[in-house]
C-alpha cells in the first residue's frame, strides 16, 4: 500500500477503535507486559517493512499487540517514582494538536493557548507575573532555568557565557536531596557536574540554610563564582519542601540566582493547609513545574518560569538562519499588517529554550485546567495529600508498620517491621519485589535517614482512597508471609 493511500482520512472511525482499546486498557484486566513478552515480541519483531500494510493493519496491531502490553504507570495502584498516565482531557488535547497545530509557533488558536495556559499555570501556582516556557520534562525545565542562572551570573561579571563559554569556576548550591537532573544540567551547561555543591539537609530532608551560608562564604573566599542556589519544593525522595524564604533571603543578600525545582511539588500550594511552606515565592528567579506529574498531563509537558524571558533568549538563542529569520524578519509589521498565520512566528519560544520543533504543550494544560478548574485541581491535590496522611496514621497504630517520615506532600515513607528480623532493609526490599509481581500496588523504595523505606507517591488522577488500605494490607500480608518463610 502506498503512503498516499495510508493518508486517506478516516480518523473518526480509527480513533474510535483506538479509543475503545484504550478504555479497555484502563480496566487493567490484562497481565503485565513482561509476562506476555514472548507473544508480543514474536508478533512485533520484524525486519523493516519494504511494503506498508496500511492503516487498518497498523490499527489492528496497535489494538492487539501494543496497547494491551503497555505500561503500569497509568494504574491506580502505581505509586512509584513521580510519574503518571495522561488524563482523558490531556489525551484529547495532545491528539488534536498533533494534527491541527503540530508546532508551537505561528498565529493559531493552539499557540495563543500556549501563552494563556502558561499564565494560568503561573496564577494557579502563585507565581504572579512570571513568564514561562514549556519543555519536555523536569530535566529540560531545570536545564533552562539554570541556563538563565548561568547567563545572569556571568553577565554581571561582563562576560557572555552563551557566546564565549564559561571562563571561571562556579558553584551551584543544591540540597543533597536535589533531583539528579540538576547535576546533568551542570554537565550540559559546561560548568561541570562537580560544580553542583550538595548542601546538607535536616532529618526531614530540607536544605539547611546555615550549611548553605557556610558553603557560599567559603566559595567567595576561594574566588569561586556562586552561580545559583537550587531549592526543592517537593523533593523526589520524600516530598520535602526547603525553607524557601530563608534560602531566598540568603540568595538576595549575595545577589545569587535562586532556582526552584517544583517539578512535583509546586502545585501543592493549592492545598491551603500547606500554603505557608511556599512562603517566599517572590524571591525566586526561576522555577519549574511539571504538569505531567501532579496535574495529569501526558508525559512531555514541563514549564520553566522566569521574570525576564529576554535573559533566556540571550542564553539559548540559536542565532540567525537564512531559512528562518532571513525570510520572516523582513516583514515590517507596522506597514504590512499580518494577514496569515504564517506571517510571523509569534512568541519565539524556540529562542527561550533548547528545542526548535516542539508541540504546543499548553493545549494540554489548558484542557486539564479548563476541564476541572483550579478547584478541581485543588481537590485532587488535597486528596493525594490526605492519602499520604491516612497511610501515615495507619502505620502509627499498626504494630507491624513503622512510619519513617511524616508526609509533607503526597509521599509517605514507611516500612514493615518484625522484632525477629534483623535485616529490615532486605525484608522491605523483598516486600516491594513481591508487590510488583502481584501487579496491583506498585510503590518504589527510597532511603530515609539510612533505612530502606517503601515510598508510595500518590499522584495519579485515577488513584483514590481505596489504594491506601489496599497497599497497607498487601504490605502486611506479604511481610507476614516472608517472616514465616524465613523462620
Ligand atoms: C523534583 C524533580 N525534579 C526533576 C525531575 C525530572 O523530571 P522529568 O522526569 O520530567 O525529566 C523529577 C522527576 O521525577 C523530579 O521529581
Coordinates of C-alpha atoms and ligand atoms in Angstrom, one line a residue:
X1 CA 0.0 0.0 0.0
X2 CA 1.3 3.4 -0.9
X3 CA 1.9 6.2 1.6
X4 CA -0.8 8.3 -0.1
X5 CA -3.4 5.6 0.5
X6 CA -2.4 5.3 4.1
X7 CA -3.0 9.1 4.4
X8 CA -6.6 9.0 3.3
X9 CA -8.6 10.3 6.3
X10 CA -10.9 8.2 8.3
X11 CA -9.8 9.4 11.6
X12 CA -13.2 9.3 13.2
X13 CA -13.5 5.6 12.8
X14 CA -9.9 4.8 13.6
X15 CA -9.8 7.0 16.7
X16 CA -13.0 5.4 17.9
X17 CA -11.4 2.0 17.6
X18 CA -8.2 3.1 19.3
X19 CA -10.3 4.8 22.0
X20 CA -12.2 1.6 22.7
X21 CA -8.8 -0.2 23.0
X22 CA -7.6 2.4 25.5
X23 CA -10.8 2.2 27.5
X24 CA -10.3 -1.5 27.8
X25 CA -6.6 -0.9 28.8
X26 CA -7.9 1.3 31.6
X27 CA -9.8 -1.6 33.0
X28 CA -6.4 -3.1 33.8
X29 CA -7.6 -6.6 33.4
X30 CA -4.6 -7.6 31.2
X31 CA -1.5 -9.2 32.7
X32 CA 1.7 -7.2 33.0
X33 CA 3.5 -6.7 29.6
X34 CA 6.6 -8.6 30.8
X35 CA 4.5 -11.7 31.5
X36 CA 3.5 -11.9 27.8
X37 CA 6.6 -10.7 26.2
X38 CA 7.2 -13.8 24.2
X39 CA 3.9 -13.4 22.5
X40 CA 4.1 -9.7 21.6
X41 CA 7.8 -9.7 20.8
X42 CA 7.3 -12.5 18.3
X43 CA 4.4 -10.6 16.7
X44 CA 6.3 -7.2 16.5
X45 CA 9.9 -8.1 15.9
X46 CA 10.0 -7.8 12.1
X47 CA 12.6 -6.6 9.7
X48 CA 11.9 -3.1 8.3
X49 CA 8.9 -3.4 6.1
X50 CA 9.6 -2.6 2.5
X51 CA 5.9 -2.5 1.7
X52 CA 3.4 -1.0 4.1
X53 CA 0.5 -2.9 5.5
X54 CA -1.9 0.0 5.6
X55 CA -3.6 1.9 8.3
X56 CA -6.2 -0.8 9.2
X57 CA -3.4 -3.3 9.9
X58 CA -1.4 -0.7 11.9
X59 CA -4.6 -0.1 14.0
X60 CA -5.1 -3.8 14.5
X61 CA -1.5 -4.3 15.7
X62 CA -1.9 -1.3 18.0
X63 CA -5.0 -2.8 19.5
X64 CA -4.0 -6.4 19.7
X65 CA -0.2 -6.3 20.4
X66 CA 0.8 -3.0 21.6
X67 CA -1.8 -1.2 23.8
X68 CA -2.6 -4.3 26.0
X69 CA 1.1 -4.6 26.6
X70 CA 1.7 -1.0 27.6
X71 CA 2.9 0.3 30.9
X72 CA 1.8 0.0 34.5
X73 CA 2.4 3.7 35.1
X74 CA -1.3 4.6 34.5
X75 CA -2.6 2.0 37.0
X76 CA -4.4 3.5 40.1
X77 CA -2.0 1.4 42.3
X78 CA 1.1 2.8 40.6
X79 CA 2.8 5.0 43.2
X80 CA 6.5 4.5 42.1
X81 CA 8.7 7.5 41.2
X82 CA 6.8 10.7 40.3
X83 CA 5.0 9.9 37.1
X84 CA 1.6 9.0 36.0
X85 CA -0.6 8.5 32.9
X86 CA -2.4 11.2 31.0
X87 CA -6.0 12.0 31.8
X88 CA -8.6 11.9 29.1
X89 CA -8.6 15.6 28.6
X90 CA -4.8 15.6 28.1
X91 CA -5.1 12.7 25.6
X92 CA -7.7 14.5 23.6
X93 CA -5.8 17.8 23.6
X94 CA -2.5 16.3 22.5
X95 CA -4.1 14.2 19.8
X96 CA -5.8 17.3 18.4
X97 CA -2.6 19.3 18.5
X98 CA -0.7 16.6 16.6
X99 CA -2.9 17.2 13.6
X100 CA -4.3 20.7 13.8
X101 CA -1.2 22.6 15.0
X102 CA 1.9 20.5 15.2
X103 CA 4.3 23.3 16.1
X104 CA 4.2 25.9 18.8
X105 CA 4.8 28.8 16.5
X106 CA 2.7 31.0 14.2
X107 CA -0.6 32.6 14.9
X108 CA -3.0 29.8 15.7
X109 CA -5.5 29.2 18.5
X110 CA -3.3 26.5 19.8
X111 CA -0.3 28.8 20.1
X112 CA -2.4 31.6 21.7
X113 CA -3.3 29.0 24.3
X114 CA 0.4 28.3 24.8
X115 CA 0.9 31.6 26.4
X116 CA -2.5 31.7 28.0
X117 CA -2.0 28.4 29.7
X118 CA 1.4 29.4 31.0
X119 CA -0.2 32.5 32.6
X120 CA -2.9 30.3 34.1
X121 CA -0.3 27.9 35.5
X122 CA 1.6 30.9 36.9
X123 CA -1.5 32.2 38.6
X124 CA -2.6 28.9 39.8
X125 CA 0.8 28.2 41.4
X126 CA 1.3 31.7 43.0
X127 CA 3.9 32.9 40.6
X128 CA 2.4 36.3 39.8
X129 CA 3.5 37.7 36.5
X130 CA 6.4 35.3 35.9
X131 CA 6.6 34.3 32.2
X132 CA 7.0 30.7 31.1
X133 CA 8.3 28.3 28.5
X134 CA 7.2 24.7 28.1
X135 CA 9.7 21.9 27.5
X136 CA 9.6 18.1 27.5
X137 CA 10.1 17.5 31.2
X138 CA 11.7 18.4 34.5
X139 CA 15.2 17.6 33.2
X140 CA 15.0 20.2 30.4
X141 CA 13.0 22.7 32.5
X142 CA 15.7 22.6 35.1
X143 CA 18.3 23.0 32.4
X144 CA 16.5 26.0 31.0
X145 CA 16.3 27.7 34.5
X146 CA 19.9 27.0 35.2
X147 CA 20.8 28.3 31.7
X148 CA 19.2 31.6 32.8
X149 CA 21.2 31.5 36.0
X150 CA 24.4 31.0 34.1
X151 CA 23.7 33.9 31.8
X152 CA 22.8 36.2 34.8
X153 CA 25.8 35.3 36.9
X154 CA 28.4 35.7 34.0
X155 CA 26.8 38.8 32.5
X156 CA 27.1 40.5 35.9
X157 CA 30.8 39.9 35.5
X158 CA 30.8 41.3 32.0
X159 CA 31.0 38.0 30.2
X160 CA 28.6 36.3 27.8
X161 CA 28.8 32.5 28.6
X162 CA 26.4 31.5 25.8
X163 CA 28.6 33.1 23.2
X164 CA 32.1 32.6 24.6
X165 CA 31.7 29.7 27.1
X166 CA 32.4 29.9 30.8
X167 CA 35.7 31.4 31.8
X168 CA 35.8 30.6 35.5
X169 CA 34.8 28.1 38.1
X170 CA 31.3 28.4 39.5
X171 CA 29.2 26.8 42.2
X172 CA 25.5 25.8 42.2
X173 CA 24.3 25.0 45.7
X174 CA 21.6 22.4 45.7
X175 CA 20.2 20.3 48.5
X176 CA 21.8 16.9 48.9
X177 CA 18.2 15.7 48.1
X178 CA 18.0 17.5 44.8
X179 CA 17.0 15.6 41.7
X180 CA 20.0 14.2 39.8
X181 CA 19.0 16.1 36.6
X182 CA 20.5 19.2 38.4
X183 CA 23.9 17.6 38.1
X184 CA 23.3 16.7 34.5
X185 CA 22.3 20.3 33.8
X186 CA 25.7 21.3 35.2
X187 CA 27.4 19.0 32.7
X188 CA 25.4 20.2 29.8
X189 CA 25.9 23.9 30.6
X190 CA 29.7 23.5 30.7
X191 CA 30.1 24.3 34.3
X192 CA 30.6 20.6 35.2
X193 CA 28.7 18.2 37.3
X194 CA 31.1 18.8 40.1
X195 CA 30.1 22.5 40.3
X196 CA 26.9 21.3 41.9
X197 CA 27.7 21.5 45.6
X198 CA 25.5 19.3 47.8
X199 CA 24.1 21.2 50.8
X200 CA 23.3 19.2 53.9
X201 CA 19.7 18.6 54.9
X202 CA 17.9 18.2 58.2
X203 CA 16.4 14.9 59.1
X204 CA 13.2 15.9 57.2
X205 CA 15.2 16.2 54.0
X206 CA 15.1 20.0 53.9
X207 CA 18.1 22.1 52.9
X208 CA 19.8 23.7 55.9
X209 CA 20.3 27.5 55.4
X210 CA 23.2 27.6 57.8
X211 CA 25.1 25.0 55.8
X212 CA 24.2 26.9 52.6
X213 CA 25.7 30.1 54.1
X214 CA 28.9 28.4 55.0
X215 CA 29.3 26.9 51.5
X216 CA 28.7 30.3 49.8
X217 CA 31.1 32.1 52.1
X218 CA 33.8 29.5 51.6
X219 CA 33.5 29.9 47.8
X220 CA 33.7 33.7 48.0
X221 CA 36.9 33.3 49.9
X222 CA 38.2 30.9 47.2
X223 CA 37.2 33.2 44.3
X224 CA 34.6 30.7 43.0
X225 CA 31.5 32.4 41.5
X226 CA 28.3 31.5 43.2
X227 CA 26.1 30.9 40.1
X228 CA 22.8 29.6 41.6
X229 CA 21.0 28.2 44.5
X230 CA 18.6 25.4 43.8
X231 CA 15.8 24.8 46.3
X232 CA 13.3 22.0 46.3
X233 CA 9.6 22.5 46.6
X234 CA 8.8 18.8 46.8
X235 CA 11.9 16.6 46.7
X236 CA 11.6 13.4 44.8
X237 CA 12.6 11.1 47.6
X238 CA 10.4 12.4 50.3
X239 CA 8.4 15.4 49.0
X240 CA 10.4 17.7 51.2
X241 CA 9.9 21.5 50.9
X242 CA 13.0 23.5 51.6
X243 CA 12.7 26.7 53.7
X244 CA 12.2 29.0 50.8
X245 CA 12.1 32.3 52.5
X246 CA 15.3 31.8 54.4
X247 CA 17.1 30.5 51.3
X248 CA 15.7 33.3 49.2
X249 CA 16.9 35.9 51.6
X250 CA 20.3 34.4 51.5
X251 CA 20.2 34.5 47.7
X252 CA 19.2 38.2 47.8
X253 CA 21.9 39.0 50.3
X254 CA 24.6 37.7 48.0
X255 CA 22.9 38.5 44.7
X256 CA 22.7 34.8 43.7
X257 CA 20.1 33.5 41.3
X258 CA 17.5 31.3 43.1
X259 CA 16.2 28.4 41.0
X260 CA 13.4 26.3 42.4
X261 CA 12.6 22.7 41.4
X262 CA 8.9 22.5 41.9
X263 CA 8.6 19.8 39.2
X264 CA 6.5 17.7 41.5
X265 CA 5.6 19.8 44.5
X266 CA 4.7 23.3 43.2
X267 CA 1.0 22.5 42.7
X268 CA 1.0 21.5 46.4
X269 CA 0.5 25.2 47.0
X270 CA -3.2 24.6 46.2
X271 CA -3.6 22.7 49.5
X272 CA -4.4 25.6 51.8
X273 CA -3.0 23.6 54.8
X274 CA 0.5 23.8 53.2
X275 CA 0.4 27.3 51.9
X276 CA 2.8 28.7 54.4
X277 CA 5.5 26.3 53.2
X278 CA 5.5 28.1 49.9
X279 CA 6.2 31.5 51.6
X280 CA 9.0 33.3 49.7
X281 CA 8.0 32.6 46.1
X282 CA 8.5 36.3 45.3
X283 CA 12.2 35.8 45.9
X284 CA 12.5 33.2 43.2
X285 CA 14.4 33.9 39.9
X286 CA 13.4 30.7 38.0
X287 CA 11.1 27.9 39.0
X288 CA 9.8 24.8 37.3
X289 CA 6.7 22.7 37.4
X290 CA 5.8 19.6 35.5
X291 CA 2.2 19.3 34.5
X292 CA 3.0 15.7 33.6
X293 CA 3.5 14.9 37.2
X294 CA 0.7 16.1 39.6
X295 CA -1.6 17.8 37.0
X296 CA -2.3 14.7 34.9
X297 CA -0.7 15.8 31.6
X298 CA 0.7 13.3 29.1
X299 CA 4.4 12.8 29.6
X300 CA 6.4 15.5 27.8
X301 CA 5.0 18.7 29.5
X302 CA 7.1 20.8 31.9
X303 CA 7.3 24.6 32.4
X304 CA 10.1 26.9 33.4
X305 CA 9.1 30.4 34.7
X306 CA 11.4 33.4 34.9
X307 CA 10.8 37.2 35.4
X308 CA 12.6 38.1 32.2
X309 CA 12.4 35.8 29.1
X310 CA 14.8 38.1 27.3
X311 CA 17.6 36.7 29.5
X312 CA 16.6 33.2 28.3
X313 CA 16.8 34.4 24.8
X314 CA 20.4 35.5 25.4
X315 CA 21.2 32.2 27.0
X316 CA 19.6 30.0 24.3
X317 CA 19.1 31.8 21.1
X318 CA 20.1 29.8 18.0
X319 CA 21.5 32.8 16.2
X320 CA 20.2 33.8 12.8
X321 CA 19.5 31.4 9.9
X322 CA 18.6 32.3 6.4
X323 CA 15.8 29.8 6.0
X324 CA 14.1 31.2 9.1
X325 CA 14.9 34.8 10.0
X326 CA 16.1 35.7 6.5
X327 CA 12.6 35.3 5.1
X328 CA 10.4 36.2 8.1
X329 CA 12.0 39.1 9.9
X330 CA 12.0 41.3 6.8
X331 CA 8.3 41.8 7.3
X332 CA 7.7 45.3 8.6
X333 CA 4.7 44.7 10.9
X334 CA 3.9 48.4 11.0
X335 CA 3.4 48.8 7.3
X336 CA 2.4 45.3 6.5
X337 CA -0.2 44.0 8.9
X338 CA -0.2 40.3 9.5
X339 CA -2.7 38.6 7.2
X340 CA -1.9 34.9 7.5
X341 CA -0.8 32.8 10.5
X342 CA 2.5 32.1 8.7
X343 CA 3.3 35.9 8.5
X344 CA 5.1 35.8 11.9
X345 CA 6.3 33.2 14.3
X346 CA 4.5 34.9 17.2
X347 CA 6.2 34.3 20.6
X348 CA 9.7 32.9 19.9
X349 CA 9.7 30.1 22.4
X350 CA 12.3 28.3 20.3
X351 CA 14.8 31.0 21.4
X352 CA 14.0 30.7 25.1
X353 CA 15.0 27.0 25.5
X354 CA 16.7 24.1 23.7
X355 CA 14.0 22.9 21.3
X356 CA 13.2 24.2 17.9
X357 CA 10.5 21.8 16.8
X358 CA 8.1 21.2 19.7
X359 CA 4.4 20.5 20.0
X360 CA 2.1 23.1 21.5
X361 CA 2.0 21.7 25.1
X362 CA -0.1 24.5 26.5
X363 CA -3.2 22.9 24.9
X364 CA -2.8 20.0 27.3
X365 CA -2.5 22.3 30.3
X366 CA -5.4 24.4 29.0
X367 CA -7.6 21.2 28.7
X368 CA -6.7 20.0 32.2
X369 CA -7.5 23.3 33.9
X370 CA -10.5 24.0 31.7
X371 CA -12.0 20.6 32.5
X372 CA -11.9 20.7 36.3
X373 CA -10.8 24.2 37.1
X374 CA -8.4 25.3 39.8
X375 CA -10.9 23.9 42.3
X376 CA -10.8 20.5 40.7
X377 CA -7.0 20.5 40.8
X378 CA -7.1 21.6 44.4
X379 CA -9.4 18.7 45.3
X380 CA -7.2 16.2 43.6
X381 CA -4.1 17.5 45.3
X382 CA -5.7 17.6 48.7
X383 CA -7.0 14.0 48.1
X384 CA -3.5 12.8 47.4
X385 CA -2.0 14.6 50.4
X386 CA -4.8 13.2 52.5
X387 CA -4.0 9.7 51.3
X388 CA -0.3 10.0 52.4
X389 CA -1.6 11.2 55.8
X390 CA -4.1 8.4 56.1
X391 CA -1.3 5.9 55.4
X392 CA 0.9 7.6 57.9
X393 CA -1.8 7.4 60.6
X394 CA -2.4 3.8 59.8
X395 CA 1.3 3.0 60.2
X396 CA 1.4 4.7 63.6
X397 CA -1.3 2.5 65.0
X398 CA -0.3 -0.8 63.4
X399 CA 2.3 -2.9 65.3
X400 CA 4.0 -4.2 62.1
X401 CA 4.3 -1.0 60.2
X402 CA 6.6 1.9 61.0
X403 CA 6.3 5.4 59.7
X404 CA 9.7 6.7 58.8
X405 CA 8.8 10.2 57.9
X406 CA 5.7 12.4 58.4
X407 CA 4.4 13.2 54.9
X408 CA 4.7 16.8 53.7
X409 CA 3.1 16.3 50.3
X410 CA 1.7 13.0 48.9
X411 CA 4.8 10.8 49.6
X412 CA 4.6 8.5 52.6
X413 CA 7.7 6.7 53.7
X414 CA 7.2 3.6 55.8
X415 CA 8.3 0.1 56.3
X416 CA 7.2 -3.3 57.6
X417 CA 8.8 -4.3 60.9
X418 CA 9.1 -7.6 62.8
X419 CA 11.1 -7.9 66.0
X420 CA 12.7 -11.3 64.9
X421 CA 14.1 -9.8 61.7
X422 CA 17.5 -8.1 61.8
X423 CA 17.8 -7.0 58.3
X424 CA 14.7 -4.9 57.8
X425 CA 16.1 -3.3 54.7
X426 CA 16.3 -6.6 52.9
X427 CA 12.9 -7.7 54.1
X428 CA 11.3 -4.5 52.8
X429 CA 13.1 -4.8 49.5
X430 CA 11.6 -8.3 49.2
X431 CA 8.2 -7.0 50.1
X432 CA 8.5 -4.4 47.3
X433 CA 9.5 -7.1 44.8
X434 CA 6.5 -9.3 45.7
X435 CA 4.2 -6.3 45.5
X436 CA 5.5 -5.6 42.0
X437 CA 5.0 -9.2 40.9
X438 CA 1.4 -9.1 42.2
X439 CA 1.0 -6.1 40.0
X440 CA -1.7 -4.2 41.9
X441 CA 0.1 -1.9 44.4
X442 CA 3.3 -0.6 43.0
X443 CA 5.3 1.7 45.3
X444 CA 9.0 2.4 44.9
X445 CA 11.6 2.4 47.7
X446 CA 14.0 5.0 49.0
X447 CA 16.3 5.6 52.0
X448 CA 15.2 7.7 54.9
X449 CA 18.0 8.5 57.3
X450 CA 19.8 5.3 56.3
X451 CA 16.8 3.0 56.4
X452 CA 15.1 1.4 53.4
X453 CA 11.5 2.7 53.1
X454 CA 8.6 1.8 51.0
X455 CA 7.7 5.0 49.2
X456 CA 4.3 5.4 47.6
X457 CA 3.8 8.8 46.0
X458 CA 0.1 9.3 45.4
X459 CA -0.1 11.3 42.2
X460 CA -2.3 9.8 39.5
X461 CA -5.7 11.3 38.7
X462 CA -7.2 7.8 38.7
X463 CA -5.9 6.9 42.2
X464 CA -8.3 7.1 45.2
X465 CA -8.5 6.4 48.9
X466 CA -9.1 2.7 48.4
X467 CA -5.4 2.5 47.4
X468 CA -4.2 3.4 50.9
X469 CA -5.8 0.5 52.7
X470 CA -5.1 -1.9 49.8
X471 CA -1.4 -1.1 49.8
X472 CA -1.1 -1.2 53.6
X473 CA -2.9 -4.6 53.8
X474 CA -0.8 -6.0 50.9
X475 CA 2.4 -5.0 52.7
X476 CA 1.3 -6.6 56.0
X477 CA 0.2 -9.8 54.2
X478 CA 3.4 -10.1 52.2
X479 CA 5.6 -9.1 55.2
X480 CA 3.9 -11.7 57.5
X481 CA 4.3 -14.4 54.8
X482 CA 8.0 -13.6 54.4
X483 CA 8.6 -13.6 58.1
X484 CA 7.1 -17.1 58.3
X485 CA 9.2 -18.3 55.3
X486 CA 12.3 -17.0 57.0
X487 CA 11.6 -18.6 60.4
Ligands
LIG1 C1 11.8 17.1 41.7 C2 12.1 16.6 40.4 N1 12.8 17.3 39.5 C3 13.0 16.9 38.3 C4 12.6 15.7 37.8 C5 12.9 15.3 36.4 O1 11.7 15.4 35.7 P1 11.5 14.6 34.3 O2 11.5 13.2 34.6 O3 10.2 15.2 33.8 O4 12.6 15.0 33.4 C6 11.9 14.9 38.6 C7 11.4 13.5 38.2 O5 10.8 12.8 38.9 C8 11.6 15.3 40.0 O6 10.9 14.6 40.8

